[in-house]
CSV table of C-alpha atoms in Angstrom, one decimal:
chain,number,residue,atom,x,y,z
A,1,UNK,CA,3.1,30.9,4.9
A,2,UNK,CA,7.0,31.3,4.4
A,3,UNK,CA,8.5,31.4,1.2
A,4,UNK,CA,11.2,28.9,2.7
A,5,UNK,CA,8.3,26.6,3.8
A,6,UNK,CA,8.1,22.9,2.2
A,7,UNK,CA,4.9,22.3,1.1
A,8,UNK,CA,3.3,18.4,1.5
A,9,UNK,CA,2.4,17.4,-2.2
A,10,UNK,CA,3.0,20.3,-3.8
A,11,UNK,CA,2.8,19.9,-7.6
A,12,UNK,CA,4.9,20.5,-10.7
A,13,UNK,CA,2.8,23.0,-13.2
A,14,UNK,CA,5.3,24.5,-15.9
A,15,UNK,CA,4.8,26.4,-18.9
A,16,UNK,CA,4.2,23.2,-20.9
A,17,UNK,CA,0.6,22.7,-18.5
A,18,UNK,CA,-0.1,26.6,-18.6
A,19,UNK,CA,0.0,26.8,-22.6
A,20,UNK,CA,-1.8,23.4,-23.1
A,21,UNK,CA,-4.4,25.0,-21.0
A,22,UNK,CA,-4.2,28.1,-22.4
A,23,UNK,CA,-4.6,26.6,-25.9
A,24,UNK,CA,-7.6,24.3,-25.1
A,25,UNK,CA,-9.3,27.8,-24.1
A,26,UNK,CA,-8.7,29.4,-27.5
A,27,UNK,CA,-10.4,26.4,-28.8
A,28,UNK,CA,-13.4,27.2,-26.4
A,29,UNK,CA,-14.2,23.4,-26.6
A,30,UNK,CA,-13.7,23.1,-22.4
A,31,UNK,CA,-16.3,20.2,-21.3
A,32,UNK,CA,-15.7,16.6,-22.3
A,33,UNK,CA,-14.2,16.5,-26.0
A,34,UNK,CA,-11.1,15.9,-28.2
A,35,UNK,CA,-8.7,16.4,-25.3
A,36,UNK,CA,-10.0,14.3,-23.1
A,37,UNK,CA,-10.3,11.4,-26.0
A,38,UNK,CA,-6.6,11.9,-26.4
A,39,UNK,CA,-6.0,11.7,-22.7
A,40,UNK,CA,-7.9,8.5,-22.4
A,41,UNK,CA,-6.3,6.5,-25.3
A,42,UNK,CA,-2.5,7.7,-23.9
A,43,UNK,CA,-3.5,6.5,-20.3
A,44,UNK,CA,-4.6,3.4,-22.3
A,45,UNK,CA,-1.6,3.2,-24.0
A,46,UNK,CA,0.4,3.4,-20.7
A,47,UNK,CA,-1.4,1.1,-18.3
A,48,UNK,CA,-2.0,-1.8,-20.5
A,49,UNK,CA,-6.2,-1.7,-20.6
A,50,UNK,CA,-8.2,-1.7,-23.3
A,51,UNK,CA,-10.9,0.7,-22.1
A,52,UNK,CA,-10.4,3.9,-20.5
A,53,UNK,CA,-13.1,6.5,-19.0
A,54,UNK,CA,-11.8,9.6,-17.7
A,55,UNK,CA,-14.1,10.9,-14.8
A,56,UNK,CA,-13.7,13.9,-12.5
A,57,UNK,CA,-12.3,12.0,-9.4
A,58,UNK,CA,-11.3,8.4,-8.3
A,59,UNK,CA,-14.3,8.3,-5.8
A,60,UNK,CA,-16.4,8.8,-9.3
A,61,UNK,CA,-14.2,6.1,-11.2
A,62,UNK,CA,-14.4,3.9,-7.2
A,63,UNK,CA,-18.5,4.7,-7.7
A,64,UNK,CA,-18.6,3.8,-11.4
A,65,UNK,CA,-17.1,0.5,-11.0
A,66,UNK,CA,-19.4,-0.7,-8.4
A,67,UNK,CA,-22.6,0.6,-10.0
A,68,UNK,CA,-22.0,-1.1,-13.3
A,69,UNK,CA,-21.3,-4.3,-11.3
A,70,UNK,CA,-24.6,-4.0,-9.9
A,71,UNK,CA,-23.8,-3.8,-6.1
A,72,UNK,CA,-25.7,-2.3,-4.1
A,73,UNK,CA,-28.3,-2.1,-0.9
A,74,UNK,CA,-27.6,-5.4,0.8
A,75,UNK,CA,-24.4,-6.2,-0.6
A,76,UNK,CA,-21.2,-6.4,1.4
A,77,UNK,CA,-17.5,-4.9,-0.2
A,78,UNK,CA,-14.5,-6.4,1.6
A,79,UNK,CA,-11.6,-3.6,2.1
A,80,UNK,CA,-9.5,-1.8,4.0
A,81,UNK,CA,-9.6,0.6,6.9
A,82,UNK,CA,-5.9,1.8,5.6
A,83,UNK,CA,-7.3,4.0,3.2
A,84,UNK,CA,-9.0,7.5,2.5
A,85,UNK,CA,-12.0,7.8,2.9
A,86,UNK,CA,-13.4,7.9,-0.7
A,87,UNK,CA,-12.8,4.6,-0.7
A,88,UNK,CA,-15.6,3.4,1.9
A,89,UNK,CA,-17.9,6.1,1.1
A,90,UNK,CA,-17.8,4.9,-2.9
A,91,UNK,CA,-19.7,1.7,-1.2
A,92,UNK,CA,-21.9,3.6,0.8
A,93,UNK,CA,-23.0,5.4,-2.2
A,94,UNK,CA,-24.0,2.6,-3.7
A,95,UNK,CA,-26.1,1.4,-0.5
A,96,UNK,CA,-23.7,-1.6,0.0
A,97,UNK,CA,-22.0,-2.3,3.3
A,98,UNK,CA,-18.1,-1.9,3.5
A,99,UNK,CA,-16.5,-4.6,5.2
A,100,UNK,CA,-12.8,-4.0,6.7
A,101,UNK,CA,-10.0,-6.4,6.7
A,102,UNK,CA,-7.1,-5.5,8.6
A,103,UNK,CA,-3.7,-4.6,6.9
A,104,UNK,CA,-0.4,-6.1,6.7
A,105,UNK,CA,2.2,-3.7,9.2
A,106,UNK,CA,5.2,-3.6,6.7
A,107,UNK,CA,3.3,-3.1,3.3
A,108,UNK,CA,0.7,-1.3,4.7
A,109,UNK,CA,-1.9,-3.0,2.1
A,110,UNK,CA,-4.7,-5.2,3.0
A,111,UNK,CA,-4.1,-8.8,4.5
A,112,UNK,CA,-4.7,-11.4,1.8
A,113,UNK,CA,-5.3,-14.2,4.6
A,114,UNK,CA,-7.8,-11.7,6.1
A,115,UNK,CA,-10.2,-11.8,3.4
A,116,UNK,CA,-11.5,-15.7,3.1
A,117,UNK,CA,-12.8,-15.1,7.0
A,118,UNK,CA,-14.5,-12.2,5.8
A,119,UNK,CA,-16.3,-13.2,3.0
A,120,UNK,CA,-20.3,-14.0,3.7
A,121,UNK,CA,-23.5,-14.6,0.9
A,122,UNK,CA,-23.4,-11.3,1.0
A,123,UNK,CA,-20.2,-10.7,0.1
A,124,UNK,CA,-19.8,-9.6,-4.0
A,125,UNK,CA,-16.7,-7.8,-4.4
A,126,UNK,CA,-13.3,-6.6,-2.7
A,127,UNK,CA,-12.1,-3.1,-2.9
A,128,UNK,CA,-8.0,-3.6,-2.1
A,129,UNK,CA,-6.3,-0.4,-2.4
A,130,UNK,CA,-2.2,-0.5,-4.1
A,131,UNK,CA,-1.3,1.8,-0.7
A,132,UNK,CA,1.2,4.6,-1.5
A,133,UNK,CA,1.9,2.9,-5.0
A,134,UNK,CA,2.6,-0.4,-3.5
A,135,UNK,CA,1.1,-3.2,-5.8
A,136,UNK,CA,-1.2,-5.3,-3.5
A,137,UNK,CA,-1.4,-9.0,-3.5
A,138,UNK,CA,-3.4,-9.4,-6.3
A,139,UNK,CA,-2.8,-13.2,-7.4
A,140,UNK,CA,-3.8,-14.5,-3.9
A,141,UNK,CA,-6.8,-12.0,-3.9
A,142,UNK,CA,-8.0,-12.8,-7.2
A,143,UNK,CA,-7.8,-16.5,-5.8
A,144,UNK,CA,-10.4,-15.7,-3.2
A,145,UNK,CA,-12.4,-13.9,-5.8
A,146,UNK,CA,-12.4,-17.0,-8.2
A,147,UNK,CA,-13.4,-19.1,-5.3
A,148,UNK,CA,-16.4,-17.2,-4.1
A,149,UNK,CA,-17.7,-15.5,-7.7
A,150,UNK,CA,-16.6,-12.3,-6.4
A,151,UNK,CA,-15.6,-8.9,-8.6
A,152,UNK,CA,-12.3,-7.4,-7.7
A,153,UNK,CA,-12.0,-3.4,-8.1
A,154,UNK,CA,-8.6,-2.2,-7.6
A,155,UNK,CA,-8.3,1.3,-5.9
A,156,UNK,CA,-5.3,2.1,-7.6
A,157,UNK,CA,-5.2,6.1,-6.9
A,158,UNK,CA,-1.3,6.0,-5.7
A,159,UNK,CA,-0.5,3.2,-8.3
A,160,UNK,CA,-0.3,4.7,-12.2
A,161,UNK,CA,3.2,3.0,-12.4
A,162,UNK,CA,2.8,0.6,-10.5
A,163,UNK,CA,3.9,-3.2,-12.0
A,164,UNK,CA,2.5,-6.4,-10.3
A,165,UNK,CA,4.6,-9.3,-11.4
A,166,UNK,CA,5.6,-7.5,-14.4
A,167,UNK,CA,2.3,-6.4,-15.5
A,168,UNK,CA,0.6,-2.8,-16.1
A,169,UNK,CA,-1.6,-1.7,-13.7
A,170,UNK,CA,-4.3,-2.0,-16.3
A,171,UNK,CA,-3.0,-5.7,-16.6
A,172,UNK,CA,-2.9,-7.1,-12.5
A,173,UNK,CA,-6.3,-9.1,-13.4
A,174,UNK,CA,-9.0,-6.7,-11.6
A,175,UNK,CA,-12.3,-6.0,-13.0
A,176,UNK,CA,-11.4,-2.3,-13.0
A,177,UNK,CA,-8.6,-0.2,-11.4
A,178,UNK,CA,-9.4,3.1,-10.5
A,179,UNK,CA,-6.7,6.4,-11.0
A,180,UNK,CA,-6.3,8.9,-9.4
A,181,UNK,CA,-5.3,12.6,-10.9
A,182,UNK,CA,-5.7,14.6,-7.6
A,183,UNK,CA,-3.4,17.5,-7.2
A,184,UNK,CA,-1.5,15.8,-4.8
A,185,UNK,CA,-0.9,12.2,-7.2
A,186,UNK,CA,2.3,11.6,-9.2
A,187,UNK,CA,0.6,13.2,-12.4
A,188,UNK,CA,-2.5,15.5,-12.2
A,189,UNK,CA,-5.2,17.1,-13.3
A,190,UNK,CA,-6.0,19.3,-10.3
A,191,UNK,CA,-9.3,17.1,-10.1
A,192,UNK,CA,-9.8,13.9,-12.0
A,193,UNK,CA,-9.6,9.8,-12.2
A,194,UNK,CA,-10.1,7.0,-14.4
A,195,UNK,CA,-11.9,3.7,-14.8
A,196,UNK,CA,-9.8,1.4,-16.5
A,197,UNK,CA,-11.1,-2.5,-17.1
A,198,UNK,CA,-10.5,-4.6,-20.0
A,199,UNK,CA,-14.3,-5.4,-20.5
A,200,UNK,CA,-16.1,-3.9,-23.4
A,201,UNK,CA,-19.4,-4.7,-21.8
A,202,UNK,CA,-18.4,-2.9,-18.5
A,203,UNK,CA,-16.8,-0.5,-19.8
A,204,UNK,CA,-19.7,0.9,-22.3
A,205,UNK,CA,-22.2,1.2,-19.2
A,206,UNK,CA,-19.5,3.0,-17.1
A,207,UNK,CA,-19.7,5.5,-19.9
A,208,UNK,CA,-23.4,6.0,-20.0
A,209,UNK,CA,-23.6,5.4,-16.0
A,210,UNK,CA,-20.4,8.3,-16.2
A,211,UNK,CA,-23.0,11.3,-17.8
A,212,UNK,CA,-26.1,11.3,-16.6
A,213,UNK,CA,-27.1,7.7,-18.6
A,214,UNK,CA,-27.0,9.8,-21.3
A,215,UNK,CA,-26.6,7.4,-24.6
A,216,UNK,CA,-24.3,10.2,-26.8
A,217,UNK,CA,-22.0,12.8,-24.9
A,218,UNK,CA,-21.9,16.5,-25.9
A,219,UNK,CA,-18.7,16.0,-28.5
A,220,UNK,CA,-20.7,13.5,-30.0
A,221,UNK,CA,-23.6,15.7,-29.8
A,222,UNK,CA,-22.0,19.2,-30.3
A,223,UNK,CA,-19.0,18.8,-32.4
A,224,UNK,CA,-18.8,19.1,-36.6
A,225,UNK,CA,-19.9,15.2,-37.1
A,226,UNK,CA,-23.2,14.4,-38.3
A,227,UNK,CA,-25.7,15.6,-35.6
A,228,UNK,CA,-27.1,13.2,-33.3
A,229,UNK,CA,-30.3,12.3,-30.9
A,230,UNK,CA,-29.8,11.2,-27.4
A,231,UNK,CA,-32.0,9.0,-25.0
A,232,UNK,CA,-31.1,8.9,-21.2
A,233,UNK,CA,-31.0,5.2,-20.8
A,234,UNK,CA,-30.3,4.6,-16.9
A,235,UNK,CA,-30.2,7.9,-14.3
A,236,UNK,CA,-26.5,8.2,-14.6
A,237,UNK,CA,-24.2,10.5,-12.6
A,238,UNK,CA,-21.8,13.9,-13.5
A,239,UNK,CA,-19.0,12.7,-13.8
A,240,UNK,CA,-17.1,13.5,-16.4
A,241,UNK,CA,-13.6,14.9,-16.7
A,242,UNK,CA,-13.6,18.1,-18.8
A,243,UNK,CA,-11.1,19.2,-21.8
A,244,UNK,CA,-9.1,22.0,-20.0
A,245,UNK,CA,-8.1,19.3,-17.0
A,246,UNK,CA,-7.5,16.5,-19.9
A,247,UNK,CA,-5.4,19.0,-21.2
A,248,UNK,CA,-2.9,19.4,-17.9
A,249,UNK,CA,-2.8,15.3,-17.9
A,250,UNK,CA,-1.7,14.7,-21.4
A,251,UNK,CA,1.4,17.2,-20.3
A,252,UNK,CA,2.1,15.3,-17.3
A,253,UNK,CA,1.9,11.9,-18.6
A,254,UNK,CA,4.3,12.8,-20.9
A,255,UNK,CA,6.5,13.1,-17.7
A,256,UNK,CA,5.7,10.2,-15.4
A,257,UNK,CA,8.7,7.4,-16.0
A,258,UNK,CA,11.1,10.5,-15.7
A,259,UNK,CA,9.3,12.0,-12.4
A,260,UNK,CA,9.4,8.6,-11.1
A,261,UNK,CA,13.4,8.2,-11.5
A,262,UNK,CA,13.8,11.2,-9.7
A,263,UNK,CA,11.4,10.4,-7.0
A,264,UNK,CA,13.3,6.9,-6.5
A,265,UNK,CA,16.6,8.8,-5.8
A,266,UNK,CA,14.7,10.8,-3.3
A,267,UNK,CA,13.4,7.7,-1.7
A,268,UNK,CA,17.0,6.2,-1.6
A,269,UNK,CA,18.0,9.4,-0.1
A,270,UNK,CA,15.7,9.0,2.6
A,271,UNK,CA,16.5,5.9,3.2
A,272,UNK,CA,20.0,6.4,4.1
A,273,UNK,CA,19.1,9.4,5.9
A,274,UNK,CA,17.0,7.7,8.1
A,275,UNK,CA,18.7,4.7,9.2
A,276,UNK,CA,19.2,4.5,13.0
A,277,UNK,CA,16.7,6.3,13.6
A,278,UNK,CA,13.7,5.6,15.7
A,279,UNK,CA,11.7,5.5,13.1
A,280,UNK,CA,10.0,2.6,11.0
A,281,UNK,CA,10.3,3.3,6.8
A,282,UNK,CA,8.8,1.2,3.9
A,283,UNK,CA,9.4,-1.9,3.7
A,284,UNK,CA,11.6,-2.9,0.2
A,285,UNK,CA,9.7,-3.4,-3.0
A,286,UNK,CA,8.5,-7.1,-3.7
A,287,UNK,CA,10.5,-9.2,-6.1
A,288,UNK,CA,9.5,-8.5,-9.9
A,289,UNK,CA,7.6,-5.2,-8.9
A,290,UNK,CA,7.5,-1.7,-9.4
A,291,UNK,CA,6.4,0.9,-6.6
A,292,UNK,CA,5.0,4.3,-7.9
A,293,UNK,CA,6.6,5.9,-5.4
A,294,UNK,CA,3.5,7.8,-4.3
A,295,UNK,CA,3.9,8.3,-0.7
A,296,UNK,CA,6.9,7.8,1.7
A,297,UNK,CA,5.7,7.1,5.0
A,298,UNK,CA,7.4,6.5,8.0
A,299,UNK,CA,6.2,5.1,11.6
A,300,UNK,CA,7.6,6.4,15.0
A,301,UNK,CA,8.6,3.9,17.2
A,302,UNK,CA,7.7,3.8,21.1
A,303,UNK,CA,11.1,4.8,21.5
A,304,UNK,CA,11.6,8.2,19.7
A,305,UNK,CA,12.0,11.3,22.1
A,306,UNK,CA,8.4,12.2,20.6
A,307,UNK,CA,5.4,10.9,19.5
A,308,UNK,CA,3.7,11.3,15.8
A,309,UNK,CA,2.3,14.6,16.8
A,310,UNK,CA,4.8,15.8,18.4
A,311,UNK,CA,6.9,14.4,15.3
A,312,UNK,CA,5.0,16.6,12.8
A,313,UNK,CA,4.6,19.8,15.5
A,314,UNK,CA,8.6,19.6,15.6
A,315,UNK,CA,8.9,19.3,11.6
A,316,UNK,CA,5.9,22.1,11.2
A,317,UNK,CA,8.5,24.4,13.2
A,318,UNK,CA,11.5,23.8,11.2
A,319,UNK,CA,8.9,24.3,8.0
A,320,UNK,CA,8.7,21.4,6.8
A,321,UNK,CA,5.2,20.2,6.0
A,322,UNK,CA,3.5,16.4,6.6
A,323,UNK,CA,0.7,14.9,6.1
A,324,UNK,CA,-0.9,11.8,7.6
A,325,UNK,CA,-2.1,8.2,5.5
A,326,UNK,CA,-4.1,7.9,7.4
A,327,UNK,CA,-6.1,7.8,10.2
A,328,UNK,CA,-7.8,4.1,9.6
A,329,UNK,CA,-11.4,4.1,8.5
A,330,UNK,CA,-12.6,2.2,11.5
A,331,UNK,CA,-11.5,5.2,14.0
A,332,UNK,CA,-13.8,8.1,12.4
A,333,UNK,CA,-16.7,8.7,13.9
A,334,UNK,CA,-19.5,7.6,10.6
A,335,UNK,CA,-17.7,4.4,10.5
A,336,UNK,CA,-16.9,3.7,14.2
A,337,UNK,CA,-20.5,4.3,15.3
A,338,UNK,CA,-22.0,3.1,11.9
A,339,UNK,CA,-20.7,-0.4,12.0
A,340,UNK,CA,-19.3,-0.9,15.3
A,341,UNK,CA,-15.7,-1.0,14.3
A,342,UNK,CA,-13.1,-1.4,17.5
A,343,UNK,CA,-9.4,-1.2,17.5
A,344,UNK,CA,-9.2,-4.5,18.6
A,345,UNK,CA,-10.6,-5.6,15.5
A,346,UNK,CA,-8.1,-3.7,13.1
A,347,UNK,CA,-4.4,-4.0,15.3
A,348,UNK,CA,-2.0,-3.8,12.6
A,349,UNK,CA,-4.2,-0.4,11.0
A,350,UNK,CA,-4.6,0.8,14.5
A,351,UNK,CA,-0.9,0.7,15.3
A,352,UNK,CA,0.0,2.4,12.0
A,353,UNK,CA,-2.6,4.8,12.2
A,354,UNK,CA,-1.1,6.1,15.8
A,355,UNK,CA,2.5,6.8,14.5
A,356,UNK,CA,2.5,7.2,10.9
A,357,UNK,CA,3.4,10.0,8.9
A,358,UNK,CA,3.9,10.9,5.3
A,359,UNK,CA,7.0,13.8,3.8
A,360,UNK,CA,7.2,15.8,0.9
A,361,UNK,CA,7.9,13.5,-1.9
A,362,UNK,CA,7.5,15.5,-4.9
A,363,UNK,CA,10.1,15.6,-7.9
A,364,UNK,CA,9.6,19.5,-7.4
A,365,UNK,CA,12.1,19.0,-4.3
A,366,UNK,CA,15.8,20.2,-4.8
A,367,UNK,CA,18.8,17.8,-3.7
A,368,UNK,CA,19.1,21.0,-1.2
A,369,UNK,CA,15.4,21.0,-0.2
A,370,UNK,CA,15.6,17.1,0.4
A,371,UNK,CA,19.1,17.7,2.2
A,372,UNK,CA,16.8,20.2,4.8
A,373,UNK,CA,14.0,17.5,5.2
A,374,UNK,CA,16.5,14.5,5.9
A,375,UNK,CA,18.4,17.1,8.6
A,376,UNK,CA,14.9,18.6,10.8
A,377,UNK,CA,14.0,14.7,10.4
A,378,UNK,CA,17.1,14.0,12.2
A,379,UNK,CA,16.9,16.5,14.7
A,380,UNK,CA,13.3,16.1,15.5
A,381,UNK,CA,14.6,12.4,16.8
A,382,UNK,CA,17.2,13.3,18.6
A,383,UNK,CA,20.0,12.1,16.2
């Protein structure tokens, strides 16, 4: 790869991460322990929930959150096809069906008007995802919950600072939200999410469901305090997050509200750059809301000189990378033959999924770097 090359989601790791690592190794405490505490309560402290439970992805915290509700074989989740994967396959897990709701074209979230049609007796939670760090509808969807004695669980990967309405993401109303510290996510812990819900009840068997059912962890078990039996209680999962990546996080958070600043000037930037051209970007942020800023995503329009591929083969050239968010659900082959699932069905995620595209969005980029994006941009469309 060329040193020049721009990199898609490329993340900041500075000395701070490398000695906060370095020093949870010298303590050779590197599972789940003190760290990882620490990380919990300041993620706490930050979103606005009560209870915290650091696991080692957002499929695990996506997982979590609808094992300790209980769902399961014969049980339908409503979300959307304008997603990752994880997502879906956190309800297959579980031996529930997913069941897909179109999304809306500018926000790129799921349809609130979509779900009433969809729910059945079968029906016992909806899965709507905050897409790119866009806060979903949630009043309207907690409406349909309250109606039909349903569980909401947020998939808030792209949404740590996201603000619904003025409230936390820990606060929109959701049973749980679930985080997301991938590499490529505004803060990370190379792997790593969290549950977050403001229910003790939930929250304690999220814990025990998180390692193994296990009724004491290994800091509890291990550490200098008073030494302690365990009983497995339920056959739990392996999910927990360990010390050295709880160590990376507790660096990072310490950075998100500036990161985000930045990466709202680079958004502005783009959308200057942009206008004019054939080429559909995000819709403005919602009245009394705040957009994490996770992804910016544009759509080519039927009249650019190229198509998406040929948008990202042009960009690839001039060594820029892309990626794309995504190719709906409903198109990949488990789910398509699966459930049956037709573009018909799914118009407004099949038209985005055929021309969007997502740019390097990191606050690692330089005013020049972004400068270079804005201009192969332009020139890939012709201006």
């Amino acid at each position: 790869m060329s040193s020049d090359f721009i990199v898609f989601g490329s993340p900041i790791i500075g000395p701070e991460e490398i000695e906060a690592v370095t020093e949870t190794l010298r303590t050779c405490w590197l599972g789940t322990g003190p760290r990882t505490k620490e990380f919990e309560a300041k993620i706490a402290e930050y979103t606005g929930a009560q209870y915290t439970i650091a696991v080692s992805s957002c499929t695990a915290a996506l997982h979590l959150s609808l094992a300790a509700h209980g769902i399961g074989p014969g049980d339908e989740v409503i979300t959307t096809p304008m997603t990752f994967a994880a997502t879906a396959n956190s309800v297959v897990h579980t031996g529930a069906t997913p069941v897909f709701v179109d999304c809306e074209r500018d926000s790129l979230n799921i349809d609130p008007k979509g779900i009433e049609a969809a729910v059945t007796p079968k029906t016992k939670a909806i899965l709507p995802v905050h897409f790119a760090g866009r806060a979903v509808a949630m009043d309207e969807i907690l409406a349909v919950a309250k109606a039909h004695d349903l569980v909401v669980i947020e998939d808030a990967a792209h949404a740590l600072e996201t603000r619904y309405k003025g409230r936390r993401i820990g606060e929109t109303g959701g049973s749980t939200s679930c985080l997301s510290f991938y590499v490529t996510k505004n803060i990370t812990t190379a792997e790593g999410g969290m549950v977050l819900t403001n229910d003790e009840a939930l929250a304690r068997k999220a814990r025990v469901l998180s390692l193994h059912g296990l009724s004491a962890d290994a800091w509890s078990r291990y550490s200098d305090g008073a030494p302690r039996h365990y009983e497995v209680v339920v056959p739990g999962y392996k999910y927990n997050l360990t010390d050295i990546a709880s160590s990376i996080g507790l660096v990072q958070l310490r950075k998100a509200e500036e990161w985000l600043l930045r990466r709202d000037e680079i958004w502005a930037r783009y959308d200057a750059g942009f206008a004019g051209l054939p080429l559909m970007t995000p819709a403005p942020v919602e009245p009394d809301t705040r957009h994490a800023r996770h992804l910016y995503t544009v759509l080519v329009t039927d009249d650019a000189p190229v198509d998406r591929d040929g948008f990202r083969n042009g960009l690839h050239e001039l060594g820029i990378g892309t990626g794309i968010h995504y190719a709906p659900l409903h198109r990949h082959p488990y789910y398509r033959d699966r459930f049956g699932y037709t573009d018909e069905q799914f118009p407004n995620a099949s038209f985005i999924g055929s021309r969007t595209f997502s740019l390097p969005f990191s606050p690692k980029l330089t005013d020049a770097e972004v400068d270079r994006i804005i201009a192969a941009v332009r020139k890939v469309a012709g201006a």
